[in-house]
Coordinates of C-alpha atoms and ligand atoms in Angstrom, one line a residue:
M79 CA 102.9 164.6 16.0
K80 CA 102.5 168.2 14.8
R81 CA 105.0 170.1 12.6
F82 CA 106.8 172.9 14.4
R83 CA 108.8 175.9 13.2
C84 CA 111.2 178.3 15.1
R85 CA 110.4 182.0 14.8
C86 CA 113.4 182.2 12.3
G87 CA 111.5 179.8 10.0
Q88 CA 113.6 176.8 10.6
A89 CA 111.8 173.4 11.0
V90 CA 112.2 172.2 14.6
F91 CA 111.1 169.0 16.3
F92 CA 109.3 168.0 19.4
D93 CA 112.5 166.9 21.2
N94 CA 114.6 170.0 20.3
A95 CA 115.9 172.3 23.0
L96 CA 117.9 174.6 20.6
C97 CA 117.3 175.9 17.1
S98 CA 120.1 174.7 14.9
A99 CA 119.7 177.7 12.6
C100 CA 119.4 180.8 14.9
G101 CA 120.5 179.3 18.2
A102 CA 117.3 180.2 20.0
T103 CA 116.4 178.2 23.1
L104 CA 113.3 176.1 22.4
G105 CA 110.7 174.6 24.7
F106 CA 107.4 172.9 24.4
D107 CA 104.4 174.6 26.0
P108 CA 101.7 171.9 26.7
G109 CA 99.1 174.7 27.0
S110 CA 99.3 175.8 23.4
M111 CA 100.8 172.4 22.3
D112 CA 103.4 174.3 20.5
M113 CA 107.2 174.7 20.4
L114 CA 108.2 178.2 21.5
A115 CA 111.5 180.1 20.8
L116 CA 112.7 181.9 23.8
Q117 CA 115.0 184.8 24.7
L118 CA 116.6 185.3 28.0
D119 CA 115.6 188.4 29.8
G120 CA 117.3 188.6 33.2
E121 CA 116.2 185.5 35.1
Q122 CA 113.3 184.7 32.8
W123 CA 112.7 183.4 29.4
L124 CA 110.4 185.3 27.1
S125 CA 108.5 183.9 24.2
E126 CA 107.6 186.0 21.1
D127 CA 104.3 187.1 22.5
G128 CA 106.0 188.5 25.6
A129 CA 104.9 185.7 28.0
S130 CA 107.5 184.6 30.6
W131 CA 108.6 181.0 31.2
R132 CA 110.9 178.9 33.1
L133 CA 112.6 175.8 31.8
C134 CA 111.5 172.6 33.6
S135 CA 114.0 171.9 36.4
N136 CA 114.6 168.5 34.9
G137 CA 115.7 170.3 31.7
R138 CA 117.7 172.9 33.5
D139 CA 119.5 170.5 36.0
F140 CA 119.7 167.2 34.1
A141 CA 119.1 168.1 30.4
V142 CA 116.4 165.4 30.1
C143 CA 113.4 167.7 29.4
N144 CA 112.5 170.5 27.0
W145 CA 109.1 171.4 28.3
L146 CA 108.2 174.8 29.7
V147 CA 106.6 176.0 32.9
A148 CA 104.7 179.4 33.1
A149 CA 106.9 181.7 35.2
A150 CA 103.9 182.8 37.3
G151 CA 103.3 179.4 38.8
E152 CA 104.9 177.7 41.8
E153 CA 105.9 174.4 40.2
S154 CA 109.5 173.9 39.1
R155 CA 108.7 170.8 37.1
C156 CA 106.7 170.8 33.9
L157 CA 103.4 169.2 33.4
A158 CA 105.0 166.0 32.1
C159 CA 107.7 165.7 34.8
Q160 CA 105.2 166.1 37.6
F161 CA 104.0 162.6 36.7
N162 CA 107.5 161.2 37.7
R163 CA 107.5 159.4 41.1
T164 CA 110.9 157.6 40.9
V165 CA 113.7 159.0 38.7
P166 CA 117.1 157.5 38.0
N167 CA 120.2 158.3 40.0
T168 CA 122.0 160.6 37.6
G169 CA 125.3 160.2 39.5
V170 CA 125.6 156.8 37.8
A171 CA 127.2 156.6 34.3
D172 CA 124.8 156.4 31.4
N173 CA 121.7 157.1 33.6
A174 CA 121.2 160.6 32.4
A175 CA 121.2 159.5 28.7
R176 CA 118.8 156.6 29.5
W177 CA 116.5 158.9 31.5
A178 CA 116.5 161.4 28.6
R179 CA 115.3 158.6 26.2
M180 CA 112.6 157.6 28.7
E181 CA 111.4 161.3 28.9
Q182 CA 111.3 161.6 25.1
A183 CA 109.0 158.5 24.9
K184 CA 106.9 159.6 27.9
K185 CA 106.4 163.0 26.3
R186 CA 105.3 161.6 23.0
L187 CA 102.8 159.4 24.9
L188 CA 101.6 162.5 26.8
F189 CA 101.4 164.6 23.7
T190 CA 98.9 162.2 22.2
L191 CA 96.9 161.7 25.4
L192 CA 96.6 165.5 25.6
E193 CA 95.6 165.8 22.0
L194 CA 92.9 163.2 22.6
G195 CA 91.6 165.2 25.6
L196 CA 92.0 162.3 28.0
P197 CA 91.8 163.0 31.8
L198 CA 95.3 163.4 33.2
E199 CA 96.0 163.9 36.9
T200 CA 99.1 162.9 38.9
L201 CA 99.1 160.3 41.6
A202 CA 100.1 163.0 44.0
Q203 CA 97.1 165.1 43.1
S204 CA 94.7 162.2 43.1
P205 CA 95.9 159.2 45.2
Q206 CA 92.8 157.2 44.1
R207 CA 92.8 157.8 40.3
G208 CA 96.1 159.6 39.4
L209 CA 99.0 158.4 37.3
A210 CA 102.7 158.2 38.1
F211 CA 105.9 156.8 36.5
D212 CA 108.7 154.9 38.2
F213 CA 111.9 154.7 36.2
V214 CA 113.8 151.9 38.1
E215 CA 116.9 149.8 38.0
D216 CA 117.6 146.3 39.2
E217 CA 120.7 144.0 39.5
R218 CA 121.0 143.7 35.7
S219 CA 122.1 147.4 35.4
G220 CA 125.3 146.6 37.2
H221 CA 125.0 149.7 39.3
G222 CA 125.1 148.0 42.6
F223 CA 121.4 147.2 42.8
T224 CA 120.9 143.9 44.5
E225 CA 117.1 143.7 44.4
G226 CA 115.8 141.0 42.1
L227 CA 114.3 141.9 38.7
A228 CA 112.3 145.0 38.3
H229 CA 109.8 144.4 35.5
T230 CA 108.1 146.9 33.3
G231 CA 104.4 146.9 34.2
Y232 CA 101.4 148.7 35.7
A233 CA 99.8 148.5 39.1
A234 CA 97.6 150.9 41.1
G235 CA 98.2 154.0 39.1
V236 CA 101.9 153.5 38.6
I237 CA 103.7 152.7 35.3
T238 CA 107.0 151.1 36.2
I239 CA 109.7 150.8 33.5
N240 CA 113.1 149.4 33.8
L241 CA 115.7 151.9 32.8
L242 CA 117.6 149.2 30.8
E243 CA 114.7 149.4 28.2
A244 CA 116.4 152.7 27.2
D245 CA 119.7 150.8 26.5
D246 CA 119.7 149.6 22.9
V247 CA 121.8 146.5 23.5
A248 CA 119.9 145.4 26.5
R249 CA 116.5 146.0 24.9
E250 CA 117.4 144.2 21.7
A251 CA 118.7 141.2 23.7
Q252 CA 115.4 141.1 25.5
R253 CA 113.4 141.4 22.3
Q254 CA 115.3 138.5 20.8
S255 CA 115.1 136.3 23.8
L256 CA 111.3 136.8 23.9
Q257 CA 111.0 136.4 20.1
E258 CA 109.2 139.7 19.8
D259 CA 108.8 141.6 16.5
Y260 CA 108.8 145.0 18.1
R261 CA 110.1 146.4 21.4
T262 CA 110.5 150.1 22.0
V263 CA 110.3 152.4 25.1
L264 CA 107.4 154.2 23.5
G265 CA 105.6 151.0 22.8
H266 CA 106.0 150.0 26.5
L267 CA 104.6 153.3 27.7
R268 CA 101.7 153.3 25.4
H269 CA 100.8 149.7 26.3
E270 CA 101.0 150.4 30.1
S271 CA 98.9 153.6 29.8
G272 CA 96.1 151.3 28.4
H273 CA 96.1 149.4 31.7
Y274 CA 95.8 152.7 33.5
F275 CA 92.9 154.1 31.5
W276 CA 90.9 150.9 31.6
Q277 CA 91.2 151.0 35.4
Y278 CA 90.4 154.7 35.4
L279 CA 87.2 154.2 33.5
Q280 CA 85.8 151.8 36.1
A281 CA 83.6 150.5 33.3
G282 CA 80.2 149.3 34.2
G283 CA 77.6 146.9 32.6
D284 CA 77.4 147.5 28.9
I285 CA 81.0 148.4 28.2
R286 CA 82.3 145.7 30.5
G287 CA 80.1 143.2 28.6
A288 CA 81.5 144.4 25.2
F289 CA 85.0 144.1 26.6
R290 CA 84.4 140.5 27.6
E291 CA 83.0 139.6 24.2
L292 CA 86.0 141.0 22.4
F293 CA 88.9 140.3 24.7
G294 CA 87.6 137.6 27.1
E295 CA 87.1 137.3 30.8
E296 CA 89.6 139.6 32.4
S297 CA 89.4 138.0 35.9
V298 CA 91.1 134.8 34.7
D299 CA 94.3 134.1 36.7
Y300 CA 96.8 136.7 35.5
A301 CA 100.1 135.3 36.8
G302 CA 99.2 131.8 35.6
A303 CA 98.2 133.0 32.2
L304 CA 101.5 134.9 31.8
Q305 CA 103.5 131.9 33.0
A306 CA 101.7 129.7 30.5
H307 CA 102.4 132.2 27.7
Y308 CA 106.1 132.3 28.4
E309 CA 106.4 128.5 28.8
Q310 CA 104.2 127.3 25.9
G311 CA 104.2 130.3 23.6
P312 CA 101.1 131.8 21.8
P313 CA 98.4 129.7 20.2
P314 CA 99.3 128.7 16.6
D315 CA 96.5 130.9 15.1
W316 CA 97.3 134.0 17.2
S317 CA 98.0 136.2 14.1
S318 CA 94.4 135.8 13.0
R319 CA 92.9 137.0 16.3
Y320 CA 95.4 139.3 17.9
I321 CA 97.7 142.2 17.1
S322 CA 100.7 140.5 18.6
A323 CA 101.7 137.2 20.1
Y324 CA 101.9 138.8 23.6
A325 CA 98.2 140.0 23.3
S326 CA 97.1 136.4 23.4
A327 CA 98.6 135.9 26.9
H328 CA 95.6 137.4 28.8
P329 CA 92.5 139.5 28.1
S330 CA 94.1 142.5 29.9
E331 CA 97.2 142.3 27.8
D332 CA 95.1 142.0 24.6
W333 CA 93.3 145.2 25.7
A334 CA 96.6 147.0 26.5
E335 CA 98.2 146.0 23.2
S336 CA 95.1 147.2 21.3
W337 CA 95.2 150.5 23.2
G338 CA 98.9 150.9 22.5
H339 CA 98.3 150.3 18.8
Y340 CA 95.5 152.8 18.7
L341 CA 98.0 155.4 20.0
H342 CA 100.6 154.3 17.5
I343 CA 98.2 154.7 14.7
Y344 CA 96.7 158.0 15.9
D345 CA 100.1 159.6 16.3
A346 CA 101.4 158.3 13.0
L347 CA 98.4 159.5 11.1
E348 CA 98.7 162.9 12.7
T349 CA 102.3 163.1 11.6
A350 CA 101.4 161.9 8.1
A351 CA 98.8 164.7 7.9
A352 CA 101.2 167.3 9.2
Y353 CA 103.6 166.3 6.4
D354 CA 100.8 166.3 3.8
L355 CA 101.1 162.6 3.1
I356 CA 97.4 162.3 3.7
D357 CA 94.7 164.9 3.4
Q358 CA 92.9 164.5 6.7
S359 CA 94.0 164.4 10.3
P360 CA 92.9 161.4 12.4
A361 CA 90.7 163.7 14.5
Q362 CA 88.6 164.2 11.4
M363 CA 88.4 160.5 10.5
S364 CA 86.0 157.8 11.5
M365 CA 87.7 154.7 13.0
P366 CA 87.2 152.5 9.9
R367 CA 88.8 155.4 7.8
R368 CA 91.8 155.6 10.2
I369 CA 92.3 151.8 9.8
E370 CA 92.0 151.9 6.0
C371 CA 94.4 154.8 5.8
W372 CA 96.9 153.3 8.2
R373 CA 96.9 150.0 6.3
E374 CA 98.1 151.8 3.2
L375 CA 100.4 154.1 4.9
S376 CA 102.1 151.5 7.1
V377 CA 102.9 149.4 4.0
S378 CA 104.6 152.4 2.4
L379 CA 106.4 153.1 5.6
N380 CA 107.7 149.5 5.8
E381 CA 108.9 149.7 2.2
L382 CA 110.6 153.0 2.8
N383 CA 112.4 151.4 5.8
R384 CA 113.5 148.5 3.7
S385 CA 114.8 150.9 1.1
A386 CA 116.9 152.4 3.8
G387 CA 118.2 149.0 4.9
L388 CA 116.1 149.0 8.1
A389 CA 113.6 146.6 9.6
D390 CA 109.9 147.2 9.2
A391 CA 108.7 150.2 11.2
Y392 CA 105.3 148.6 11.8
P393 CA 105.6 144.8 11.7
F394 CA 101.9 144.1 12.4
V395 CA 98.8 143.1 10.5
L396 CA 95.4 144.6 11.3
N397 CA 93.1 141.6 11.0
T398 CA 89.3 141.9 11.4
A399 CA 89.4 140.9 15.0
V400 CA 91.9 143.6 15.7
E401 CA 89.8 146.2 13.8
M402 CA 87.0 145.5 16.2
K403 CA 89.2 145.8 19.2
L404 CA 90.6 149.2 17.9
S405 CA 87.0 150.4 17.4
F406 CA 86.3 149.4 21.0
V407 CA 89.3 151.4 22.2
D408 CA 87.9 154.4 20.2
R409 CA 84.6 153.9 22.1
V410 CA 86.4 153.8 25.5
I411 CA 88.3 157.0 24.5
A412 CA 85.1 158.8 23.7
L413 CA 83.8 157.8 27.2
L414 CA 87.0 159.0 28.9
Q415 CA 86.7 162.3 27.0
T416 CA 83.4 163.0 28.6
P417 CA 83.9 164.9 31.8
R418 CA 82.3 163.0 34.8
Ligands
ZN781 ZN1 115.5 179.5 14.9
ZN782 ZN1 109.9 168.4 32.5
ZN783 ZN1 100.4 144.8 30.1

């Protein structure tokens, strides 16, 4: 993440909608990838350079978004909110707060995808290749939904995430019952975006062969592999071959976990560079350099967390097999960056 300042000089953050020092309304402009301070002029919001903006309708109506829309356009929703296909019923208690947490994570995901120059089109714009998000509830939410269980996952351009993942108690209970070291909304979204981009790439010969060598044969029975994983647990030596126990469930899951970690690492290194903790941004680094740098930095980060009485921020080990998988993700990203 980049470091932002209000026009008054105050440090402001990606999620802010107001400057705590001067009271200016703030919004994120995905065009300039910057936070802008705005002044109301009649119906329109003006930024310092005189450009006029509207607040995203999801920000204006539900306080779940701080992104801006150019006033000249037709769209009422911002670039990020246009990817939403199903949104929560905000008439139900807690849903607006949970939705807001979903949006924060989704926007952090999109920020990095935009930084990386990855192709982004909505499912509405491109029914064959576009992306959409469904924020859904099921009977567990206690909101009168009688449909069975809605699982977080990816299928045919759609990332589905259960709104309960934005509830700390529910998510922590789930994390413990699955014996996971790490479970966050952002982690889910980064992982699922990996399934999307692998499908988007429609990889042919060479790259598919390289995938198979690193991750295995992705056509093996998916439902059966997942069932076996949840019944029998991961292989005893998983930590020497995978980034997480879940990655050992199926080649597609190994890929999506590796992709998710690539994004964690890229964003964290960018933040570290913005705060002068390292002297290069990840865009300037080779993949081996990023891994080396992140190894050091993540140890410090975990120690800092322990000093604050918190659990490790990054409870993972980048073994040699994982290094190779991350380098493969980097290769796929380079292919996706090439306009076709
Ligand atoms: Zn300010
Ligand atoms: Zn929005
Ligand atoms: Zn997955």
